Amino acid sequence: MSYLLNAIALLVELAFDAVATLFLLRLAAEACRADFHNPLSQFIYRTTNPVLAPLRRALPNWRRINLAALLVAWLAMLLKRFVLLVLVGLLPHPLGLVVLSLAELLDYALLFYLVLVFGWSLMSMFAPDPYHPLQRLLGTIVDPLLRPLRGRLQVGMIDFSPTVVIVALLLARMLVAQPLLDLGTRLAVIG
């Protein structure tokens, strides 16, 4: 690829990943019942609501899972992958593109939680204000992953449950998401 195509590809990835991150945050915040009075939660809800409100009429929540937010995050991954393949001169096979974008969304969600758990554990090491909006939002989102291990992997004052969750997320990316990404790439390109 030329230098200009590399730069365009980077900008395309950043734009679509930002959209996917915003809607994954909305999905996670709703699923974990994040405090709506938190200013960060309010920003996420206000920013995503114009897109999700019409979609939720046709695609209601399933339990606490916002299917409309999940659909928008998946569409962002699908469009990103389509644009990137077209930029290099390939017209992807539709089935392969669907599999590739689903696998990419799974991989991105695992990476998303990996970053959140790491960020939360790093913030908790420095004992920030427990009422800080970012600390409260991150704590609410990562708590379902850490709760089953909390207190069981503690040595003195150090809790190793975030480390175990991070390793599990890395293994899931390597053993589940990567084979699906490879399959989707083969189907999309060879089609």
GROMACS .gro file of N, CA and C in nm, residues 33 36 48 96 116-117 126 141 151 161 170 180:
model
   36
   33ARG      N    1  -2.594  -0.163   3.434
   33ARG     CA    2  -2.676  -0.064   3.507
   33ARG      C    3  -2.590   0.044   3.570
   36PHE      N    4  -2.691   0.652   3.605
   36PHE     CA    5  -2.727   0.749   3.500
   36PHE      C    6  -2.689   0.891   3.541
   48THR      N    7  -2.541   0.876   2.196
   48THR     CA    8  -2.587   0.759   2.121
   48THR      C    9  -2.739   0.755   2.103
   96GLY      N   10  -1.848  -1.362   0.362
   96GLY     CA   11  -1.719  -1.346   0.427
   96GLY      C   12  -1.710  -1.215   0.502
  116LEU      N   13  -1.034  -0.169   2.955
  116LEU     CA   14  -1.109  -0.119   3.070
  116LEU      C   15  -1.060  -0.183   3.201
  117VAL      N   16  -1.038  -0.313   3.200
  117VAL     CA   17  -0.990  -0.381   3.322
  117VAL      C   18  -0.851  -0.331   3.359
  126PHE      N   19  -0.361   0.368   4.250
  126PHE     CA   20  -0.324   0.501   4.298
  126PHE      C   21  -0.430   0.561   4.389
  141ILE      N   22  -1.858  -0.117   3.506
  141ILE     CA   23  -1.849  -0.199   3.384
  141ILE      C   24  -1.761  -0.323   3.405
  151GLY      N   25  -1.133  -1.149   4.591
  151GLY     CA   26  -1.109  -1.204   4.724
  151GLY      C   27  -1.048  -1.344   4.723
  161SER      N   28  -0.703  -1.075   4.085
  161SER     CA   29  -0.816  -1.105   3.998
  161SER      C   30  -0.813  -1.025   3.868
  170LEU      N   31  -0.698  -1.209   2.697
  170LEU     CA   32  -0.594  -1.228   2.595
  170LEU      C   33  -0.604  -1.366   2.531
  180LEU      N   34  -1.157  -1.698   1.412
  180LEU     CA   35  -1.274  -1.646   1.341
  180LEU      C   36  -1.236  -1.534   1.245
   0.00000   0.00000   0.00000
